[in-house]
Short mmCIF file of C-alpha atoms in Angstrom, two decimals:
data_model
loop_
_atom_site.label_atom_id
_atom_site.label_comp_id
_atom_site.label_asym_id
_atom_site.label_seq_id
_atom_site.Cartn_x
_atom_site.Cartn_y
_atom_site.Cartn_z
CA UNK A 1 -0.06 -0.10 -0.29
CA UNK A 2 1.51 2.76 -0.97
CA UNK A 3 -0.96 5.53 -0.48
CA UNK A 4 -3.25 6.24 3.10
CA UNK A 5 -6.35 8.43 3.79
CA UNK A 6 -6.92 9.33 7.36
CA UNK A 7 -8.61 11.83 9.23
CA UNK A 8 -6.95 14.87 10.08
CA UNK A 9 -7.65 17.38 13.22
CA UNK A 10 -9.85 19.84 12.57
CA UNK A 11 -8.88 23.60 11.47
CA UNK A 12 -8.68 25.02 15.02
CA UNK A 13 -6.38 22.10 16.24
CA UNK A 14 -3.52 23.75 14.84
CA UNK A 15 -0.69 22.40 17.34
CA UNK A 16 -2.47 18.46 16.87
CA UNK A 17 -2.20 19.31 13.05
CA UNK A 18 1.31 19.99 13.10
CA UNK A 19 2.24 17.07 15.38
CA UNK A 20 0.04 14.90 13.63
CA UNK A 21 1.67 15.49 10.26
CA UNK A 22 5.48 15.37 11.43
CA UNK A 23 4.48 12.08 13.24
CA UNK A 24 3.37 10.39 10.33
CA UNK A 25 6.38 11.70 8.33
CA UNK A 26 8.49 9.74 10.98
CA UNK A 27 6.63 6.51 10.37
CA UNK A 28 7.58 6.64 6.58
CA UNK A 29 4.27 8.68 5.31
CA UNK A 30 4.51 11.96 3.64
CA UNK A 31 1.83 14.39 3.25
CA UNK A 32 0.80 14.63 -0.28
CA UNK A 33 -2.70 16.71 0.21
CA UNK A 34 -5.16 17.87 2.59
CA UNK A 35 -8.87 17.85 1.62
CA UNK A 36 -11.66 18.86 4.03
CA UNK A 37 -11.47 15.96 6.29
CA UNK A 38 -9.20 13.54 5.01
CA UNK A 39 -5.27 14.00 4.64
CA UNK A 40 -3.51 11.58 1.74
CA UNK A 41 -0.20 10.09 2.57
CA UNK A 42 2.44 8.64 0.36
CA UNK A 43 4.65 5.68 1.23
CA UNK A 44 8.06 7.16 1.84
CA UNK A 45 11.40 6.75 4.13
CA UNK A 46 10.80 7.72 7.51
CA UNK A 47 12.23 11.25 7.98
CA UNK A 48 12.21 13.92 10.66
CA UNK A 49 10.18 16.81 9.25
CA UNK A 50 8.75 19.88 10.63
CA UNK A 51 5.54 20.74 9.64
CA UNK A 52 3.77 24.26 10.45
CA UNK A 53 0.40 25.60 10.00
CA UNK A 54 -0.06 28.83 8.20
CA UNK A 55 -3.76 30.47 8.52
CA UNK A 56 -4.92 31.94 5.18
CA UNK A 57 -8.44 32.50 5.33
CA UNK A 58 -9.87 33.00 1.99
CA UNK A 59 -11.87 36.08 0.87
CA UNK A 60 -15.40 34.72 -0.31
CA UNK A 61 -14.74 37.01 -3.70
CA UNK A 62 -11.52 35.01 -4.29
CA UNK A 63 -11.57 32.56 -7.29
CA UNK A 64 -10.38 28.87 -6.45
CA UNK A 65 -6.87 29.17 -7.96
CA UNK A 66 -6.14 32.31 -6.22
CA UNK A 67 -6.44 31.04 -2.80
CA UNK A 68 -3.66 30.18 -0.60
CA UNK A 69 -0.32 31.72 -0.24
CA UNK A 70 1.01 34.32 -2.90
CA UNK A 71 3.63 33.58 -4.90
CA UNK A 72 5.53 36.44 -2.74
CA UNK A 73 4.82 34.21 0.41
CA UNK A 74 5.87 31.14 -1.27
CA UNK A 75 9.07 32.81 -2.22
CA UNK A 76 9.84 34.43 1.24
CA UNK A 77 9.13 31.11 3.04
CA UNK A 78 11.02 29.11 0.40
CA UNK A 79 14.16 31.19 0.97
CA UNK A 80 13.97 30.48 4.70
CA UNK A 81 13.92 26.88 4.34
CA UNK A 82 9.84 26.18 4.49
CA UNK A 83 8.45 24.34 1.54
CA UNK A 84 4.62 24.56 0.60
CA UNK A 85 3.00 21.25 0.84
CA UNK A 86 -0.79 21.43 0.47
CA UNK A 87 -3.67 23.38 2.34
CA UNK A 88 -7.64 23.62 2.18
CA UNK A 89 -9.77 26.36 2.75
CA UNK A 90 -8.11 28.28 5.52
CA UNK A 91 -5.32 26.05 6.44
CA UNK A 92 -1.89 25.60 4.73
CA UNK A 93 0.70 23.23 5.59
CA UNK A 94 4.46 24.25 5.07
CA UNK A 95 7.38 21.69 5.65
CA UNK A 96 11.11 21.67 6.63
CA UNK A 97 13.70 19.27 7.67
CA UNK A 98 15.00 18.98 11.01
CA UNK A 99 18.38 19.51 9.82
CA UNK A 100 17.86 22.53 8.03
CA UNK A 101 17.29 24.42 11.56
CA UNK A 102 15.08 26.71 9.40
CA UNK A 103 13.73 29.39 11.56
CA UNK A 104 10.23 28.99 13.17
CA UNK A 105 7.55 31.01 10.84
CA UNK A 106 6.94 33.25 13.72
CA UNK A 107 9.31 33.87 16.63
CA UNK A 108 7.07 36.04 18.62
CA UNK A 109 3.71 34.61 19.70
CA UNK A 110 1.89 37.99 19.13
CA UNK A 111 2.73 37.85 15.54
CA UNK A 112 0.81 34.57 15.05
CA UNK A 113 -2.46 36.25 16.67
CA UNK A 114 -4.06 38.16 13.78
CA UNK A 115 -4.40 35.26 11.35
CA UNK A 116 -5.70 32.77 14.44
CA UNK A 117 -8.11 35.60 15.29
CA UNK A 118 -9.27 35.59 11.48
CA UNK A 119 -10.28 31.88 12.07
CA UNK A 120 -11.82 32.26 15.23
CA UNK A 121 -13.99 34.84 13.27
CA UNK A 122 -15.05 32.38 10.76
CA UNK A 123 -16.03 29.83 14.02
CA UNK A 124 -18.37 32.46 15.13
CA UNK A 125 -20.30 32.47 11.46
CA UNK A 126 -20.16 28.57 11.45
CA UNK A 127 -21.73 28.54 14.94
CA UNK A 128 -24.36 31.48 13.98
CA UNK A 129 -25.22 29.47 10.77
CA UNK A 130 -25.63 26.11 12.83
CA UNK A 131 -27.60 27.93 15.45
CA UNK A 132 -29.82 29.72 12.82
CA UNK A 133 -30.57 26.50 11.35
CA UNK A 134 -31.21 24.62 14.40
CA UNK A 135 -33.84 27.85 15.20
CA UNK A 136 -35.67 27.05 11.90
CA UNK A 137 -35.99 23.09 12.41
CA UNK A 138 -36.68 23.75 16.14
CA UNK A 139 -39.35 26.77 15.22
CA UNK A 140 -41.18 24.09 12.82
CA UNK A 141 -40.81 21.47 15.22
CA UNK A 142 -42.38 23.24 18.19
CA UNK A 143 -44.71 25.28 16.88
CA UNK A 144 -46.83 22.45 15.54
CA UNK A 145 -46.13 19.99 17.79
CA UNK A 146 -45.04 19.65 21.43
CA UNK A 147 -41.71 17.85 22.45
CA UNK A 148 -43.71 14.97 23.81
CA UNK A 149 -45.71 14.57 20.57
CA UNK A 150 -42.09 14.74 18.66
CA UNK A 151 -40.85 11.70 20.81
CA UNK A 152 -43.95 9.77 20.55
CA UNK A 153 -44.18 10.45 16.78
CA UNK A 154 -40.55 9.25 16.14
CA UNK A 155 -41.22 6.58 18.22
CA UNK A 156 -43.87 5.33 16.21
CA UNK A 157 -41.93 5.86 12.91
CA UNK A 158 -39.04 3.59 14.59
CA UNK A 159 -41.28 0.85 15.13
CA UNK A 160 -42.81 1.16 11.57
CA UNK A 161 -39.72 1.78 9.69
CA UNK A 162 -36.53 1.26 11.96
CA UNK A 163 -33.89 1.88 9.12
CA UNK A 164 -35.33 5.32 8.08
CA UNK A 165 -35.96 6.46 11.57
CA UNK A 166 -32.16 5.26 12.49
CA UNK A 167 -30.97 7.17 9.37
CA UNK A 168 -33.24 10.41 10.45
CA UNK A 169 -31.40 10.15 14.11
CA UNK A 170 -27.89 9.88 12.84
CA UNK A 171 -28.44 13.34 11.01
CA UNK A 172 -29.43 14.96 13.75
CA UNK A 173 -26.75 13.32 15.81
CA UNK A 174 -24.38 14.17 13.16
CA UNK A 175 -25.80 17.95 13.21
CA UNK A 176 -25.00 18.27 16.84
CA UNK A 177 -21.58 16.74 16.00
CA UNK A 178 -20.60 19.41 14.08
CA UNK A 179 -22.41 21.92 16.63
CA UNK A 180 -20.10 20.80 19.39
CA UNK A 181 -17.32 21.00 16.86
CA UNK A 182 -17.86 24.49 16.29
CA UNK A 183 -18.28 25.62 19.65
CA UNK A 184 -15.09 23.97 20.61
CA UNK A 185 -13.21 25.50 18.01
CA UNK A 186 -14.26 28.78 18.91
CA UNK A 187 -13.35 28.35 22.50
CA UNK A 188 -10.01 27.00 21.66
CA UNK A 189 -8.90 29.73 19.37
CA UNK A 190 -10.09 32.28 21.34
CA UNK A 191 -7.86 30.87 24.40
CA UNK A 192 -4.99 30.66 21.90
CA UNK A 193 -5.56 34.13 20.57
CA UNK A 194 -5.45 35.15 24.10
CA UNK A 195 -2.49 33.27 24.90
CA UNK A 196 -0.63 34.56 21.70
CA UNK A 197 -1.32 37.88 22.91
CA UNK A 198 0.29 37.42 26.27
CA UNK A 199 3.33 36.20 24.83
CA UNK A 200 2.52 32.43 25.10
CA UNK A 201 3.72 30.37 21.99
CA UNK A 202 1.84 28.07 20.49
CA UNK A 203 2.33 24.19 21.49
CA UNK A 204 3.57 22.46 18.20
CA UNK A 205 3.09 19.16 20.05
CA UNK A 206 0.14 18.72 22.23
CA UNK A 207 -1.24 15.62 23.73
CA UNK A 208 -4.58 15.63 22.72
CA UNK A 209 -6.79 12.72 21.69
CA UNK A 210 -8.36 14.33 18.74
CA UNK A 211 -8.76 11.16 16.70
CA UNK A 212 -11.63 10.04 18.89
CA UNK A 213 -13.81 12.67 17.83
CA UNK A 214 -13.40 11.94 14.15
CA UNK A 215 -14.08 8.39 14.62
CA UNK A 216 -17.61 9.30 16.30
CA UNK A 217 -18.21 11.41 13.44
CA UNK A 218 -17.42 8.40 11.17
CA UNK A 219 -19.74 6.17 13.33
CA UNK A 220 -22.33 8.41 13.05
CA UNK A 221 -22.12 8.62 9.19
CA UNK A 222 -21.91 5.09 8.98
CA UNK A 223 -25.24 4.53 10.93
CA UNK A 224 -26.53 7.17 8.51
CA UNK A 225 -25.53 5.33 5.40
CA UNK A 226 -26.75 1.69 7.02
CA UNK A 227 -29.99 3.18 8.08
CA UNK A 228 -30.43 4.60 4.29
CA UNK A 229 -29.51 1.55 2.43
CA UNK A 230 -31.70 -0.86 4.63
CA UNK A 231 -34.70 1.39 4.21
CA UNK A 232 -34.08 1.57 0.28
CA UNK A 233 -33.59 -2.26 0.32
CA UNK A 234 -37.01 -2.70 2.23
CA UNK A 235 -38.79 -0.50 -0.17
CA UNK A 236 -37.39 -2.35 -3.24
CA UNK A 237 -38.11 -5.86 -2.21
CA UNK A 238 -40.76 -5.52 0.34
CA UNK B 1 7.99 65.27 6.28
CA UNK B 2 5.82 62.00 6.71
CA UNK B 3 3.53 62.36 9.67
CA UNK B 4 3.19 58.98 11.26
CA UNK B 5 3.08 57.54 14.56
CA UNK B 6 5.78 55.17 16.06
CA UNK B 7 6.78 52.27 13.89
CA UNK B 8 7.19 48.95 15.07
CA UNK B 9 10.55 47.14 15.56
CA UNK B 10 10.25 44.99 12.67
CA UNK B 11 9.30 47.77 10.29
CA UNK B 12 11.98 50.08 11.38
CA UNK B 13 14.93 47.25 11.00
CA UNK B 14 13.14 45.67 7.42
CA UNK B 15 13.46 49.44 6.15
CA UNK B 16 17.08 50.13 7.55
CA UNK B 17 17.75 46.69 5.60
CA UNK B 18 16.40 47.82 2.42
CA UNK B 19 18.73 50.95 2.08
CA UNK B 20 20.24 48.07 0.16
CA UNK B 21 17.70 46.15 -1.97
CA UNK B 22 17.45 42.94 -0.87
CA UNK B 23 15.62 39.61 -0.90
CA UNK B 24 13.65 37.61 2.00
CA UNK B 25 16.12 35.28 3.50
CA UNK B 26 19.20 38.03 2.96
CA UNK B 27 16.89 40.78 4.70
CA UNK B 28 16.82 38.39 7.77
CA UNK B 29 20.41 38.15 7.89
CA UNK B 30 21.03 41.81 7.30
CA UNK B 31 18.62 42.72 9.92
CA UNK B 32 20.44 40.43 12.58
CA UNK B 33 23.78 41.97 11.56
CA UNK B 34 22.28 45.85 11.83
CA UNK B 35 20.91 44.85 15.31
CA UNK B 36 24.02 42.89 16.46
CA UNK B 37 21.81 39.44 16.79
CA UNK B 38 19.07 41.12 18.81
CA UNK B 39 16.14 40.87 16.25
CA UNK B 40 15.51 37.59 14.89
CA UNK B 41 12.59 37.48 12.32
CA UNK B 42 10.48 34.66 11.22
CA UNK B 43 9.56 33.90 7.70
CA UNK B 44 5.86 34.71 8.80
CA UNK B 45 6.41 37.87 10.59
CA UNK B 46 8.60 39.38 7.50
CA UNK B 47 6.14 38.45 4.64
CA UNK B 48 3.53 40.36 6.80
CA UNK B 49 5.29 43.36 7.65
CA UNK B 50 6.71 43.45 3.58
CA UNK B 51 3.00 43.30 2.52
CA UNK B 52 1.82 46.10 5.13
CA UNK B 53 4.70 48.24 3.90
CA UNK B 54 3.90 47.76 0.12
CA UNK B 55 0.61 48.74 0.90
CA UNK B 56 1.70 51.86 2.46
CA UNK B 57 3.93 52.61 -0.25
CA UNK B 58 6.92 52.31 1.72
CA UNK B 59 8.70 49.65 -0.39
CA UNK B 60 8.53 48.07 -3.72
CA UNK B 61 9.11 44.83 -5.27
CA UNK B 62 11.85 45.58 -8.01
CA UNK B 63 11.87 42.06 -9.66
CA UNK B 64 12.62 38.44 -9.64
CA UNK B 65 16.06 36.76 -9.67
CA UNK B 66 16.29 33.06 -9.25
CA UNK B 67 13.04 32.63 -7.70
CA UNK B 68 13.93 35.37 -5.51
CA UNK B 69 11.49 38.27 -5.19
CA UNK B 70 13.36 41.59 -4.28
CA UNK B 71 12.53 44.60 -2.51
CA UNK B 72 13.89 48.37 -2.56
CA UNK B 73 12.84 50.98 -0.31
CA UNK B 74 10.85 53.95 -1.89
CA UNK B 75 11.53 57.82 -1.42
CA UNK B 76 8.20 57.78 1.05
CA UNK B 77 9.88 54.68 2.60
CA UNK B 78 13.21 56.73 3.36
CA UNK B 79 11.24 59.74 4.29
CA UNK B 80 9.34 57.40 6.78
CA UNK B 81 12.36 55.99 8.29
CA UNK B 82 14.45 59.29 8.64
CA UNK B 83 11.38 60.61 10.55
CA UNK B 84 11.52 57.60 12.92
CA UNK B 85 15.15 58.39 13.44
CA UNK B 86 14.56 61.58 14.42
CA UNK B 87 11.65 60.35 16.69
CA UNK B 88 13.99 57.65 18.35
CA UNK B 89 17.15 60.44 18.87
CA UNK B 90 14.39 62.74 20.24
CA UNK B 91 13.41 60.17 22.73
CA UNK B 92 16.80 59.22 24.07
CA UNK B 93 17.85 63.00 24.32
CA UNK B 94 14.92 63.50 26.52
CA UNK B 95 15.81 60.47 28.46
CA UNK B 96 19.37 61.98 29.37
CA UNK B 97 18.17 63.24 32.68
CA UNK B 98 17.92 59.64 33.83
CA UNK B 99 22.15 59.56 33.35
CA UNK B 100 22.01 63.12 35.10
CA UNK B 101 20.25 61.88 38.32
CA UNK B 102 22.08 58.57 38.19
#
């Protein structure tokens, strides 16, 4: 197997992301591409690489090919020993060999505060969007039914059609997973921004069990898929 | 004379370094020399300050050589640098009473 696709930490987990990619490189898996949820690795010889995240939030009017670091930024970073690897949305990854002794991207914590603040503001928008979505769902729900009626109705549906109800319930769980993730991201980025402003540097190797969160999301999505497939099969063959 | 607020240390040293046209890594080394090793700048900081100074018209990018972007200080940048130097000299001058008071 020469290619590997794995979940990576969320965009707010900057130190965890850097450690994740460095650990993978040490095991012989070099980062090729970062997507929304998954990162693509290619088999290579184990190497001691330092990965660093650079936050470059795209402007909404920017076309896809113009997003990310400018040629000027790539030039300055490259001269200082940092190679651009990949990026998705606001998260862009640079890498250098440990032996290069390249200077850190930011030597004073406060210098990194501005881009972190921009990312934090995006999480405020994500959270507001999720809450607005919930309010429209809950509004329709509770205007026409009480919560007890809602529970009873869904229990009856579960008896009649468990597969579809599992799929429906999985959607709700996935929604709450994202809502929780946005809240966690907002809190973490706010704390990080405050720390950077106080001169406390970002921890590039934090101890964190971020993988469990992604496994939970994977399980919810799996239930969703199994529920939908079971329902469709039951409709086709019964 | 350019009327401006105080300059950050990073801006001041980058403008000072660009009295001789230069490129990214060369600038970082020059800043280290000018400050006797006191100022170390990361590429993230350097790029951020260069972008801001270009917007303010203090520097321009003059071209590219061997994939390196070269920068040059403008007349406005030289004026701003001299103004900042005079401001810093005034501060030191005014602070001389500290030496007199021992």
